[in-house]
Amino acid sequence: MSVPVIAMQCNYAYLAKLFTSLKSLLYHNSGLKVYILNPDIPQEWFKNVNQQLNSIGDSVIDLKVDQSVFADSQVSFSNRLNTMTFNKLLLPKILPGEKVLYLDSDVIINHSITPLLNLDFSEPVAAVKDLNSPDSEINAGVVYFNNPVINQQQGIVDQLLSASKRPGLKNADQSVLSQFFYHQAKFLPLTYNYEVGIEGYAVYHHIDRIISELARISDPVIIHFDSDDKPWKLLSTVRYRELWWYYNGMSIRDIIDHVTLGTNKPQ
């Protein structure tokens, strides 16, 4: 049986946030191969993490990406976005023979994602519809890339990169992926990319649909802090803030003990 492949991305400045997401992933799921797309994380960090994870069969792989390829990419409206967000567009080229589950670095995984990893699908991508644009965009925070299928479109990565440089992108890489794959996507239930932080926007703009959709799910599998109100900010009031800090405070020893001994999450 093949090892499930995960991809994440960050630069060194964002590493503590990614590490929190990574720890939440490994706490609930083992035997994973996790690629970290990055320009500047020291190799010693990977060495230290892998020495500890070796006993439970996980590996975290350093995958350097030259950011100059995104020099003219359009990062849209938000000051929380930078060109790092476009790294995921390279996954069909970097890992062409794999199905790769991409996770943003502002998510936490709160349950096993084995059912998602075992998903059998023939579409180019599997993703959740974006709550604010459900009729036109997938949310790019969690995307399952079916790279062998994507690569049936000749030159697809070059096309994605070209599209990222067009002025007027509404949501950076998300708009690019949606342009190419929305009408070919397999749509996943909201529990696999549960957007928190969007509630304030929905209340202000009287979008009752968003509020009711979020209310239907009480215990999401993947929680995505998809707003400027990030849980690590001093004055954050976002839901699940305390859960993010639970995982932030975990050590790799906690993860190993849970996987091998079945211990509970630290309180």
Short mmCIF file of N, CA and C in Angstrom, two decimals, residues 63 69 72 150 170 213 266:
data_model
loop_
_atom_site.label_atom_id
_atom_site.label_comp_id
_atom_site.label_asym_id
_atom_site.label_seq_id
_atom_site.Cartn_x
_atom_site.Cartn_y
_atom_site.Cartn_z
N LEU A 63 11.51 20.41 0.59
CA LEU A 63 11.37 20.59 -0.85
C LEU A 63 11.52 22.08 -1.16
N VAL A 69 10.07 32.43 -9.53
CA VAL A 69 9.14 32.05 -10.59
C VAL A 69 7.79 32.74 -10.40
N ASP A 72 5.96 37.88 -10.70
CA ASP A 72 4.90 38.72 -11.26
C ASP A 72 3.51 38.21 -10.94
N ILE A 150 -4.29 15.51 -13.73
CA ILE A 150 -4.01 16.90 -14.09
C ILE A 150 -3.00 16.96 -15.23
N LYS A 170 -9.02 37.77 -8.18
CA LYS A 170 -9.79 38.06 -6.97
C LYS A 170 -9.15 37.43 -5.75
N GLU A 213 -24.76 27.18 7.03
CA GLU A 213 -23.88 26.07 6.61
C GLU A 213 -22.86 25.75 7.68
N PRO A 266 -3.02 16.53 25.35
CA PRO A 266 -2.67 17.34 26.53
C PRO A 266 -3.69 18.44 26.77
#
